[in-house]
XYZ file of C-alpha atoms in Angstrom:
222
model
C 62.412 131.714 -93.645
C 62.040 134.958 -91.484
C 58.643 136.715 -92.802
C 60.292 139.795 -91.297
C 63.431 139.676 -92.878
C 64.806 142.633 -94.577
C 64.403 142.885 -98.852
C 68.165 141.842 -99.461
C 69.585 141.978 -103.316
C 68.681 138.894 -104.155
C 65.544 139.691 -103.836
C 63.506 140.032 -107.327
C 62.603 143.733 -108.432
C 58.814 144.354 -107.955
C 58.153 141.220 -105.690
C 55.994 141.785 -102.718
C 57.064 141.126 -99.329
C 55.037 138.885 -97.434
C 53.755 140.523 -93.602
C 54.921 139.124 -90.920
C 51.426 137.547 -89.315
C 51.238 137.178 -85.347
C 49.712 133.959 -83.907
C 51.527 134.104 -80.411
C 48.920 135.640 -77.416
C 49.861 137.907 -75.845
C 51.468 137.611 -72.581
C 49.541 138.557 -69.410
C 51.551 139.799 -66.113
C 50.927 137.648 -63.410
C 48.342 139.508 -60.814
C 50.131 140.128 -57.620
C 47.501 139.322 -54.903
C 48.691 141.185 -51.288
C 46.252 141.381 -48.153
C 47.050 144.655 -46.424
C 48.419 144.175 -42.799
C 48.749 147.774 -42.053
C 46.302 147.902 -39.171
C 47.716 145.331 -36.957
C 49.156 146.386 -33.813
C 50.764 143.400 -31.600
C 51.404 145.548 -28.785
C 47.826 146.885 -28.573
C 46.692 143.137 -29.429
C 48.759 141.883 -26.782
C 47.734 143.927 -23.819
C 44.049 143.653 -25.272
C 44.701 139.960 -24.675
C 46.104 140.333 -21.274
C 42.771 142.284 -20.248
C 40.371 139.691 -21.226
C 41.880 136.977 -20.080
C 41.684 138.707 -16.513
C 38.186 140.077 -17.274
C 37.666 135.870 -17.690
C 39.363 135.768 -14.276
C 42.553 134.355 -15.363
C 45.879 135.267 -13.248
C 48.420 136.074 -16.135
C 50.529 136.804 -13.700
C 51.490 133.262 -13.782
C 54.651 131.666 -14.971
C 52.252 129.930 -16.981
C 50.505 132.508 -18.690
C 52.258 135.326 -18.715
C 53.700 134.769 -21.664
C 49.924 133.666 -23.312
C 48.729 137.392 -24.152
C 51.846 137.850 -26.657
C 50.913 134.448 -28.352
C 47.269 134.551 -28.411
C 48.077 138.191 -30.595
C 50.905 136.433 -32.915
C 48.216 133.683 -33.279
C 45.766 135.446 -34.221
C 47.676 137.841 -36.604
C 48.930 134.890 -38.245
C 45.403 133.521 -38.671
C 44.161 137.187 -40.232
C 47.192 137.112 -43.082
C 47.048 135.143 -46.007
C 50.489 134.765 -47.841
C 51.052 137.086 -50.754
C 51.203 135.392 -53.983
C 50.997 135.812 -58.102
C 47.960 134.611 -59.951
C 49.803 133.043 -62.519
C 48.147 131.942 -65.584
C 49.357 130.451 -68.564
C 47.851 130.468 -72.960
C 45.014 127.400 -72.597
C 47.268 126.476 -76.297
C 45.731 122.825 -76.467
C 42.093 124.218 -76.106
C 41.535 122.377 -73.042
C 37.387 122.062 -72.045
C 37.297 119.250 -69.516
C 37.199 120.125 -65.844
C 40.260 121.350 -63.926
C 39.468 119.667 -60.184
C 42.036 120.487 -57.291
C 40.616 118.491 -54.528
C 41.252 118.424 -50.936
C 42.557 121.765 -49.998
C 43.170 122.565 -46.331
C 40.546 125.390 -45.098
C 41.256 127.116 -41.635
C 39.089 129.853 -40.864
C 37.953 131.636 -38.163
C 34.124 131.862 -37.343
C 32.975 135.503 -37.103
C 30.646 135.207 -34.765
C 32.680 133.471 -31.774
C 36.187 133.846 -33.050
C 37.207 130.562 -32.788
C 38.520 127.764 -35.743
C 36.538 126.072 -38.756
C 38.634 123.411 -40.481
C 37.565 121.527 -43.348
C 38.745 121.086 -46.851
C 37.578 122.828 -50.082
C 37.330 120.920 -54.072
C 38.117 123.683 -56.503
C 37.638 122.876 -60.168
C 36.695 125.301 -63.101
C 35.954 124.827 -67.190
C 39.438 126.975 -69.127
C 38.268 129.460 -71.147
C 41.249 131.033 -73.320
C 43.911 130.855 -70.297
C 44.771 128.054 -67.421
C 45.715 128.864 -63.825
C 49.011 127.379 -61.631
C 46.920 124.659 -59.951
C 48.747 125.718 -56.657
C 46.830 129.257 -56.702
C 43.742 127.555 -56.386
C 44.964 126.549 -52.978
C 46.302 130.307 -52.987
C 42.551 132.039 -52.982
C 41.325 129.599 -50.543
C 43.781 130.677 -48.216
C 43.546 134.187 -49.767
C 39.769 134.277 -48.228
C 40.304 132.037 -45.225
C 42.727 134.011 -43.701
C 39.703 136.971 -42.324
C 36.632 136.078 -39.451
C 34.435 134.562 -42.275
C 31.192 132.630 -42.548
C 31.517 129.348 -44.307
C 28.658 130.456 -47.186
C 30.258 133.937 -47.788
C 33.956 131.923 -47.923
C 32.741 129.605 -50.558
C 31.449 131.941 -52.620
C 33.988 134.800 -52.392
C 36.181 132.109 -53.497
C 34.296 131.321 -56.793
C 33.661 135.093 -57.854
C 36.645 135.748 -57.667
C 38.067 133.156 -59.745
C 35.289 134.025 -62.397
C 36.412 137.695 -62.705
C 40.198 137.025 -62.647
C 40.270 133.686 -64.672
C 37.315 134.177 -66.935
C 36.483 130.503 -67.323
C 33.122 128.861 -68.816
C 32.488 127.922 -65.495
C 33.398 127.696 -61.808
C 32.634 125.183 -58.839
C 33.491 125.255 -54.958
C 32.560 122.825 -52.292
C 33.947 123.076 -48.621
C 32.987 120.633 -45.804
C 33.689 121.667 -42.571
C 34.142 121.642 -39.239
C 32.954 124.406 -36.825
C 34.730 124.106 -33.339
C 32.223 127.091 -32.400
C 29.202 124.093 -32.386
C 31.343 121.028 -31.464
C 32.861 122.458 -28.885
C 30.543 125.114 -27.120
C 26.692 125.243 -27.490
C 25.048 122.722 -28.945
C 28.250 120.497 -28.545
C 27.808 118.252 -31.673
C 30.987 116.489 -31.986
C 31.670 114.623 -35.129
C 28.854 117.394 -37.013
C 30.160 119.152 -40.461
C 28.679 121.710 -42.566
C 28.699 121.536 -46.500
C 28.311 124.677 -48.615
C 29.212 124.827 -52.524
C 28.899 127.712 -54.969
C 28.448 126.450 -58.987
C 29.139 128.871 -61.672
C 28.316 128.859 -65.399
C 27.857 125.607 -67.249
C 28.766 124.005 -63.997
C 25.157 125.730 -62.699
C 23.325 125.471 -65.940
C 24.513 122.480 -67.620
C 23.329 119.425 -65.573
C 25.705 116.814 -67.154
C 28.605 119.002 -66.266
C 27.488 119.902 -62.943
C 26.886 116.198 -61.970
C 30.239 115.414 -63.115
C 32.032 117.826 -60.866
C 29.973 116.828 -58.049
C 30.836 113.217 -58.564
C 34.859 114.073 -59.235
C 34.705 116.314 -55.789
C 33.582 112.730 -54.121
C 30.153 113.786 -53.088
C 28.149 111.919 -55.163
C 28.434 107.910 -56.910
């Protein structure tokens, strides 16, 4: 029977009609999430290039590298521009409370201090409040803050605030191991080294049950 239904003739004299009652949530528009490119210049980049590599006393006059000052500024464009996407989430309608994990996402980054790569991968895993997210976004704000100069600690937790303002969950946890090509390969030259950094939000901070479980799902503890 339609609660909403019009009285019809049938319907007895002096009976009340029943209200329609909403249970449905409402819907929420997915957030569109767009890193503004406007500032990048290849053509500037590209003859910037071309000068330092001489300044380095490189010859890009070269059949071999005269074409290397164009790529080194698509390359590096590419690395400053995460892809646009929608945070999508979706009515949490079971009540879900157990940890969401996505584990092994690819991280590429570029240190800010020496400009060159950090690669790694980050564990992502929150407690659902009253909405879930499309587990590929979590890759999506990884990316999202990856795709800048960063420092691993400010990447790591950049990527949990912002999942606790957007998502609103009980509780939030990051983890990235990495590796720094600006100490394996220059400096201090330790090959093989990684760096660890997590950021726990929440009951995953203040509940230690909870917070040993997600360390245990991400793999770093038995």
């Amino acid at each position: 029977m339609d609660l909403a239904a019009p009285i019809t003739p049938d319907t007895p004299t002096g009976s009340a009609r029943v209200p329609a009652v909403e249970t449905s949530i409402p819907s929420i528009s997915p957030l569109r999430v767009v890193h503004d490119t406007g500032g990048i210049d290849l053509s500037a980049a590209e003859r910037a290039a071309a000068r330092f590599l001489q300044a380095l006393g490189l010859d890009t006059d070269t059949e071999s590298l005269q074409g290397t000052p164009g790529r080194m500024a698509r390359a590096y464009a590419e690395l400053f521009s995460p892809r646009p996407f929608d945070l999508t989430t979706f009515p949490n309608d079971e009540g879900y409370d157990e940890l969401v994990l996505a584990r092994s996402i690819p991280v590429r980054s570029v240190c800010e201090h020496h400009l060159l790569p950090f690669v790694g991968t980050a564990h992502v895993g929150y407690l659902p409040g009253h909405r879930i997210l499309g587990l590929s976004k979590l890759a999506r704000v990884v990316e999202y803050f990856a795709c800048r100069p960063q420092v691993q600690e400010r990447l790591t937790k950049q990527v949990a605030d912002w999942l606790q303002a957007h998502l609103e969950p009980k509780g939030v946890g990051v983890v990235i191991e990495a590796e720094h090509t600006c100490m394996t390969l220059r400096g201090v030259q330790a090959t093989g080294s990684s760096t660890l950094t997590s950021t726990l939000l929440g009951t995953l901070r203040h509940d230690a049950r909870t917070r040993a479980e997600f360390l245990s799902l991400t793999g770093l503890t038995t």
